[in-house]
mmCIF file of C-alpha atoms in Angstrom:
data_model
loop_
_atom_site.group_PDB
_atom_site.id
_atom_site.type_symbol
_atom_site.label_atom_id
_atom_site.label_comp_id
_atom_site.label_asym_id
_atom_site.label_seq_id
_atom_site.Cartn_x
_atom_site.Cartn_y
_atom_site.Cartn_z
ATOM 1 C CA UNK A 136 80.284 76.428 126.720
ATOM 2 C CA UNK A 137 83.205 76.848 129.093
ATOM 3 C CA UNK A 138 86.656 75.498 128.236
ATOM 4 C CA UNK A 139 89.235 74.410 130.765
ATOM 5 C CA UNK A 140 92.726 75.921 130.757
ATOM 6 C CA UNK A 141 94.047 72.693 129.201
ATOM 7 C CA UNK A 142 91.481 72.858 126.389
ATOM 8 C CA UNK A 143 92.308 76.515 125.737
ATOM 9 C CA UNK A 144 96.012 75.683 125.420
ATOM 10 C CA UNK A 145 95.264 73.126 122.681
ATOM 11 C CA UNK A 146 93.632 75.725 120.426
ATOM 12 C CA UNK A 147 96.085 76.527 117.581
ATOM 13 C CA UNK A 148 97.631 80.001 117.717
ATOM 14 C CA UNK A 149 97.179 80.554 113.979
ATOM 15 C CA UNK A 150 94.018 80.165 111.941
ATOM 16 C CA UNK A 151 94.197 76.618 110.467
ATOM 17 C CA UNK A 152 91.774 77.517 107.663
ATOM 18 C CA UNK A 153 93.183 80.256 105.457
ATOM 19 C CA UNK A 154 90.561 82.572 103.979
ATOM 20 C CA UNK A 155 90.065 82.149 100.232
ATOM 21 C CA UNK A 156 92.459 84.300 98.271
ATOM 22 C CA UNK A 157 95.264 84.278 100.826
ATOM 23 C CA UNK A 158 98.336 82.234 101.651
ATOM 24 C CA UNK A 159 99.315 82.208 105.313
ATOM 25 C CA UNK A 160 102.782 81.478 106.637
ATOM 26 C CA UNK A 161 104.074 80.966 110.173
ATOM 27 C CA UNK A 162 107.524 79.807 111.183
ATOM 28 C CA UNK A 163 106.446 79.118 114.746
ATOM 29 C CA UNK A 164 108.713 80.255 117.572
ATOM 30 C CA UNK A 165 112.164 78.935 116.648
ATOM 31 C CA UNK A 166 115.222 78.617 118.891
ATOM 32 C CA UNK A 167 118.301 80.173 117.292
ATOM 33 C CA UNK A 168 120.749 79.094 119.998
ATOM 34 C CA UNK A 169 121.993 80.861 123.160
ATOM 35 C CA UNK A 170 118.354 81.235 124.300
ATOM 36 C CA UNK A 171 117.595 83.575 121.368
ATOM 37 C CA UNK A 172 114.229 83.119 119.644
ATOM 38 C CA UNK A 173 112.384 84.397 116.563
ATOM 39 C CA UNK A 174 109.045 83.892 114.863
ATOM 40 C CA UNK A 175 107.651 85.353 111.623
ATOM 41 C CA UNK A 176 104.045 84.971 110.583
ATOM 42 C CA UNK A 177 101.812 86.660 108.054
ATOM 43 C CA UNK A 178 99.660 86.464 104.986
ATOM 44 C CA UNK A 179 99.996 86.979 101.245
ATOM 45 C CA UNK A 180 96.884 88.410 99.571
ATOM 46 C CA UNK A 181 96.710 86.487 96.291
ATOM 47 C CA UNK A 182 94.590 89.180 94.655
ATOM 48 C CA UNK A 183 96.706 92.244 95.426
ATOM 49 C CA UNK A 184 100.153 90.759 96.097
ATOM 50 C CA UNK A 185 100.284 92.518 99.481
ATOM 51 C CA UNK A 186 102.340 90.708 102.134
ATOM 52 C CA UNK A 187 101.537 91.665 105.723
ATOM 53 C CA UNK A 188 103.704 90.064 108.396
ATOM 54 C CA UNK A 189 104.954 90.304 111.953
ATOM 55 C CA UNK A 190 108.223 89.197 113.456
ATOM 56 C CA UNK A 191 108.885 88.470 117.109
ATOM 57 C CA UNK A 192 112.501 88.765 118.227
ATOM 58 C CA UNK A 193 113.335 87.698 121.791
ATOM 59 C CA UNK A 194 116.136 86.658 124.079
ATOM 60 C CA UNK A 195 115.708 85.153 127.496
ATOM 61 C CA UNK A 196 119.292 85.679 128.652
ATOM 62 C CA UNK A 197 120.129 88.293 131.273
ATOM 63 C CA UNK A 198 122.830 90.211 129.393
ATOM 64 C CA UNK A 199 123.074 88.593 125.958
ATOM 65 C CA UNK A 200 121.282 90.646 123.334
ATOM 66 C CA UNK A 201 121.536 90.000 119.603
ATOM 67 C CA UNK A 202 120.469 91.205 116.175
ATOM 68 C CA UNK A 203 118.265 88.839 114.210
ATOM 69 C CA UNK A 204 116.673 89.108 110.801
ATOM 70 C CA UNK A 205 113.874 87.505 108.855
ATOM 71 C CA UNK A 206 113.513 86.906 105.147
ATOM 72 C CA UNK A 207 110.723 85.197 103.203
ATOM 73 C CA UNK A 208 110.879 83.600 99.748
ATOM 74 C CA UNK A 209 107.780 82.546 97.850
ATOM 75 C CA UNK A 210 108.499 79.935 95.178
ATOM 76 C CA UNK A 211 106.654 78.090 92.409
ATOM 77 C CA UNK A 212 105.928 74.365 92.034
ATOM 78 C CA UNK A 213 109.432 73.854 90.570
ATOM 79 C CA UNK A 214 111.101 75.525 93.599
ATOM 80 C CA UNK A 215 112.089 78.591 91.551
ATOM 81 C CA UNK A 216 111.764 81.881 93.439
ATOM 82 C CA UNK A 217 108.733 84.002 92.557
ATOM 83 C CA UNK A 218 109.211 86.783 95.137
ATOM 84 C CA UNK A 219 111.779 87.558 97.817
ATOM 85 C CA UNK A 220 111.064 89.908 100.696
ATOM 86 C CA UNK A 221 113.551 92.406 101.976
ATOM 87 C CA UNK A 222 115.748 91.492 104.941
ATOM 88 C CA UNK A 223 113.962 92.721 108.078
ATOM 89 C CA UNK A 224 116.486 93.179 110.902
ATOM 90 C CA UNK A 225 115.684 93.660 114.593
ATOM 91 C CA UNK A 226 117.725 93.858 117.793
ATOM 92 C CA UNK A 227 116.999 92.965 121.392
ATOM 93 C CA UNK A 228 118.864 93.426 124.665
ATOM 94 C CA UNK A 229 119.312 91.017 127.541
ATOM 95 C CA UNK A 230 116.398 90.780 129.965
ATOM 96 C CA UNK A 231 118.053 93.004 132.629
ATOM 97 C CA UNK A 232 119.323 95.626 130.159
ATOM 98 C CA UNK A 233 116.347 96.798 128.115
ATOM 99 C CA UNK A 234 113.908 95.469 125.548
ATOM 100 C CA UNK A 235 114.382 91.708 125.351
ATOM 101 C CA UNK A 236 111.172 90.775 123.530
ATOM 102 C CA UNK A 237 109.679 92.742 120.641
ATOM 103 C CA UNK A 238 107.153 92.367 117.839
ATOM 104 C CA UNK A 239 107.456 94.319 114.611
ATOM 105 C CA UNK A 240 105.028 94.541 111.706
ATOM 106 C CA UNK A 241 106.251 94.792 108.118
ATOM 107 C CA UNK A 242 104.762 94.897 104.644
ATOM 108 C CA UNK A 243 105.894 94.038 101.130
ATOM 109 C CA UNK A 244 104.239 94.206 97.703
ATOM 110 C CA UNK A 245 104.547 91.373 95.193
ATOM 111 C CA UNK A 246 103.409 91.981 91.611
ATOM 112 C CA UNK A 247 99.783 90.692 91.654
ATOM 113 C CA UNK A 248 100.317 88.738 88.415
ATOM 114 C CA UNK A 249 103.006 86.631 90.148
ATOM 115 C CA UNK A 250 100.798 85.428 93.011
ATOM 116 C CA UNK A 251 99.179 82.730 90.845
ATOM 117 C CA UNK A 252 102.590 81.007 90.558
ATOM 118 C CA UNK A 253 103.184 80.779 94.333
ATOM 119 C CA UNK A 254 103.133 77.168 95.550
ATOM 120 C CA UNK A 255 105.575 77.256 98.495
ATOM 121 C CA UNK A 256 107.229 79.594 100.936
ATOM 122 C CA UNK A 257 110.367 79.541 103.066
ATOM 123 C CA UNK A 258 110.771 81.701 106.168
ATOM 124 C CA UNK A 259 114.393 82.294 107.199
ATOM 125 C CA UNK A 260 115.220 83.443 110.740
ATOM 126 C CA UNK A 261 118.863 84.312 111.255
ATOM 127 C CA UNK A 262 121.029 85.284 114.210
ATOM 128 C CA UNK A 263 123.808 86.391 111.825
ATOM 129 C CA UNK A 264 122.214 88.895 109.391
ATOM 130 C CA UNK A 265 125.500 89.999 107.803
ATOM 131 C CA UNK A 266 126.611 86.424 107.035
ATOM 132 C CA UNK A 267 123.103 85.604 105.824
ATOM 133 C CA UNK A 268 123.178 88.590 103.453
ATOM 134 C CA UNK A 269 126.493 87.449 101.911
ATOM 135 C CA UNK A 270 125.230 83.893 101.319
ATOM 136 C CA UNK A 271 121.975 85.282 99.913
ATOM 137 C CA UNK A 272 123.853 87.510 97.466
ATOM 138 C CA UNK A 273 125.870 84.590 96.098
ATOM 139 C CA UNK A 274 122.706 82.467 95.819
ATOM 140 C CA UNK A 275 120.851 85.230 93.943
ATOM 141 C CA UNK A 276 123.678 85.388 91.393
ATOM 142 C CA UNK A 277 123.660 81.607 90.902
ATOM 143 C CA UNK A 278 120.005 81.264 89.854
ATOM 144 C CA UNK A 279 119.636 78.023 91.839
ATOM 145 C CA UNK A 280 116.487 76.620 93.436
ATOM 146 C CA UNK A 281 115.305 77.630 96.900
ATOM 147 C CA UNK A 282 116.264 74.217 98.352
ATOM 148 C CA UNK A 283 119.939 74.953 97.657
ATOM 149 C CA UNK A 284 119.681 78.206 99.644
ATOM 150 C CA UNK A 285 118.033 76.386 102.549
ATOM 151 C CA UNK A 286 120.960 73.927 102.645
ATOM 152 C CA UNK A 287 123.535 76.752 102.580
ATOM 153 C CA UNK A 288 121.851 78.674 105.389
ATOM 154 C CA UNK A 289 121.940 75.864 107.958
ATOM 155 C CA UNK A 290 124.978 77.377 109.704
ATOM 156 C CA UNK A 291 123.448 80.850 110.176
ATOM 157 C CA UNK A 292 119.656 80.504 110.104
ATOM 158 C CA UNK A 293 116.644 78.452 111.080
ATOM 159 C CA UNK A 294 114.249 77.789 108.211
ATOM 160 C CA UNK A 295 110.576 76.943 108.059
ATOM 161 C CA UNK A 296 109.367 75.801 104.636
ATOM 162 C CA UNK A 297 105.735 75.260 103.768
#
């Protein structure tokens, strides 16, 4: 069977059926402003607790590079955090200066016993990693639900929750 270009474009980029024993996440390509873009996608192995992910950081401006960062929180059915990834920070240059589009792989390890509690995830993509880190620190001390962090981050990050 041969597919037309239009039919090929309609095929989802990510696997819509997650293999048993995994939880997939994908923020999709998100605009951060000033023609800066990020996307984080990956999988949590529910048996081992291994998180394997990739982040794309890109700018489509001639001279305007930036540093972006990604951060993932897995939460339970009550919106309480179960596991928080590290802050993964990446920089790009403007399109005429150097590397303006990059993909980076990263890995994390969640305690395998905690994976059974995971019901949701939130992928944060920020164009202001230092400000994000300060807000995150205050949120961690407060013990609040993930939804409160999402509301606080609106000024410095795009969020995909699933």
